[in-house]
Short mmCIF file of C-alpha atoms in Angstrom, two decimals:
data_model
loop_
_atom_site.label_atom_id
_atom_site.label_comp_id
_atom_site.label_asym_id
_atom_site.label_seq_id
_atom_site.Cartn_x
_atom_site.Cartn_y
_atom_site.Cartn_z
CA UNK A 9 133.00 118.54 89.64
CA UNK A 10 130.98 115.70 88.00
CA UNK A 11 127.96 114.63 89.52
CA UNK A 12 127.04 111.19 89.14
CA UNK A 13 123.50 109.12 89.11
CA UNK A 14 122.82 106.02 91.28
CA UNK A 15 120.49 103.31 89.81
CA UNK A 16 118.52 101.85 93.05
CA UNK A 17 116.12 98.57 92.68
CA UNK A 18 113.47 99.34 94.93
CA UNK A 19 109.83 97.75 95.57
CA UNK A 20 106.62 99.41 95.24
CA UNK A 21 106.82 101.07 98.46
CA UNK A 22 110.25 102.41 97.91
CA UNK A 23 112.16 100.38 99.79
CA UNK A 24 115.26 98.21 98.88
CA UNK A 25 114.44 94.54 98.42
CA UNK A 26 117.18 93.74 100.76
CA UNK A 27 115.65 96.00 103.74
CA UNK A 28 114.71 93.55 106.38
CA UNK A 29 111.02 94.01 107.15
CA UNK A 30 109.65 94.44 110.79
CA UNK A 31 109.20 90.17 111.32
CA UNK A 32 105.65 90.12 113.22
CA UNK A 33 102.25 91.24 111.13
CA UNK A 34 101.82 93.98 113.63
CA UNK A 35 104.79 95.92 112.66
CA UNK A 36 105.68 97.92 109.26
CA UNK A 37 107.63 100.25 107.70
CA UNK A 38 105.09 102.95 106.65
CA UNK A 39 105.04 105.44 103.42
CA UNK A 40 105.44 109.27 104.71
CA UNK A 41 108.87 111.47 105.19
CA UNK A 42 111.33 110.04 107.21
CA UNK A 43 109.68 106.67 107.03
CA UNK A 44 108.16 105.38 110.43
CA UNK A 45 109.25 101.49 110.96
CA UNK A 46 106.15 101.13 113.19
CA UNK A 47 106.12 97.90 116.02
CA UNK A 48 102.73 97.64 117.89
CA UNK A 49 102.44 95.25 120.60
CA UNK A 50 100.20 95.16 124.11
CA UNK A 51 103.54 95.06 125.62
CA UNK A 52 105.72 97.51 125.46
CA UNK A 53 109.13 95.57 126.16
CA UNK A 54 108.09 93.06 123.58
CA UNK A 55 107.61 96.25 120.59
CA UNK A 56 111.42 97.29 121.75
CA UNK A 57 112.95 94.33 121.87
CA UNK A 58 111.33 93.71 117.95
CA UNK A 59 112.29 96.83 117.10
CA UNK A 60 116.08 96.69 118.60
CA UNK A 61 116.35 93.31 116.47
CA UNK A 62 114.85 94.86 113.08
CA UNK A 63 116.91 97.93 114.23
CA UNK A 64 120.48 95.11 114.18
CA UNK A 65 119.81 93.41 111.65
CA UNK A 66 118.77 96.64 109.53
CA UNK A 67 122.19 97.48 110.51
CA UNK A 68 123.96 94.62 109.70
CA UNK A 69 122.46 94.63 105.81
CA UNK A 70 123.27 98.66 105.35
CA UNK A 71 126.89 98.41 106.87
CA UNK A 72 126.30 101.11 109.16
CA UNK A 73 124.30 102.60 111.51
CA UNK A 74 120.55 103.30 110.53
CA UNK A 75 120.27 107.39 110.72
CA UNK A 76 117.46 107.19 113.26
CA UNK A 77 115.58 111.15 113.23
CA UNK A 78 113.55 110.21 116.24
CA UNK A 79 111.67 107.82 118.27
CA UNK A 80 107.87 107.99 119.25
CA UNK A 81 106.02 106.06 121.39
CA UNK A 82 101.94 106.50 121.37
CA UNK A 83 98.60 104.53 122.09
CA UNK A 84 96.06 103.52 121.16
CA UNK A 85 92.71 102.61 123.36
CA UNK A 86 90.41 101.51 120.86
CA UNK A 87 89.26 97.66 121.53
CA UNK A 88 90.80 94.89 119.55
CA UNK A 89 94.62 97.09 118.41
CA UNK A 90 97.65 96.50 120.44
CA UNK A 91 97.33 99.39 122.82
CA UNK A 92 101.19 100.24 122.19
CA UNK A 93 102.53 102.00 118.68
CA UNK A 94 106.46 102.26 118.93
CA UNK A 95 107.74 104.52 115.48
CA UNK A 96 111.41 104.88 114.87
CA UNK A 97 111.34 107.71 111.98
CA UNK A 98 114.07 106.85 109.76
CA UNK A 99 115.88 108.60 107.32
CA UNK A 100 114.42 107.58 103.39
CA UNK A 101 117.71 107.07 101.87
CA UNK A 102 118.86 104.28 104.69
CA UNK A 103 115.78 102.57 103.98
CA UNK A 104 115.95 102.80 99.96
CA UNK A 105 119.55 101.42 100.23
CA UNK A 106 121.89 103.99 99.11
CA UNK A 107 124.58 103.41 101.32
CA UNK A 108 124.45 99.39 100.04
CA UNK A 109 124.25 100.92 96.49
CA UNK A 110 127.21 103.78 96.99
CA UNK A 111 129.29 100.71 98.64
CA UNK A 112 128.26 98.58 95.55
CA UNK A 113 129.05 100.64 92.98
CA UNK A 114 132.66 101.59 94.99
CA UNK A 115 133.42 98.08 95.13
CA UNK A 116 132.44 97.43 91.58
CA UNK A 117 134.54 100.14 89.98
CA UNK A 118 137.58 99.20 92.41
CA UNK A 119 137.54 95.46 90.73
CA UNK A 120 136.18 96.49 87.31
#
């Protein structure tokens, strides 16, 4: 059995340039283990429905479903932050792009 090394382009946080990024500037995709994508909002349907349309489109650009560990929902009561924090805690290698890179590489060696 061979095992074989993946080249991945990824950006200073680690993440594939392709990953779409949370689209409002209270949301982010945050740097620990199983990578929180983070959507903070004052209204709670409004962080879910952001984060179910990062969650399809983040979909959509991996070609398959994002391997989701867990979901958290906190708060925060300090004055002047959006009092909800919605984390989905991802798994790394979804967010890096390996799937896109396996599929990639498959598709490349199929044609080549």
């Amino acid at each position: 059995m061979t095992e074989e090394t993946i080249q991945l382009e990824l950006t200073e946080s680690g993440l594939a340039p392709g990953l779409p990024i949370p689209a409002d500037s209270r949301d982010q995709v945050q740097d620990v283990p199983y990578r929180p994508v983070e959507f903070r909002d004052d209204d709670l349907p409004a962080a879910l429905e952001r984060c179910a349309g990062w969650l399809r489109q983040a979909q959509q650009w991996l070609g398959e479903p994002v391997d989701v560990l867990a979901v958290h929902l906190d708060y925060d009561e300090r004055e002047g932050v959006p009092y909800y924090d919605l984390k989905l805690l991802c798994n790394e290698e979804d967010l890096a792009g390996v799937p896109v890179a396996l599929r990639d590489r498959r598709d490349s060696t199929a044609t080549g």
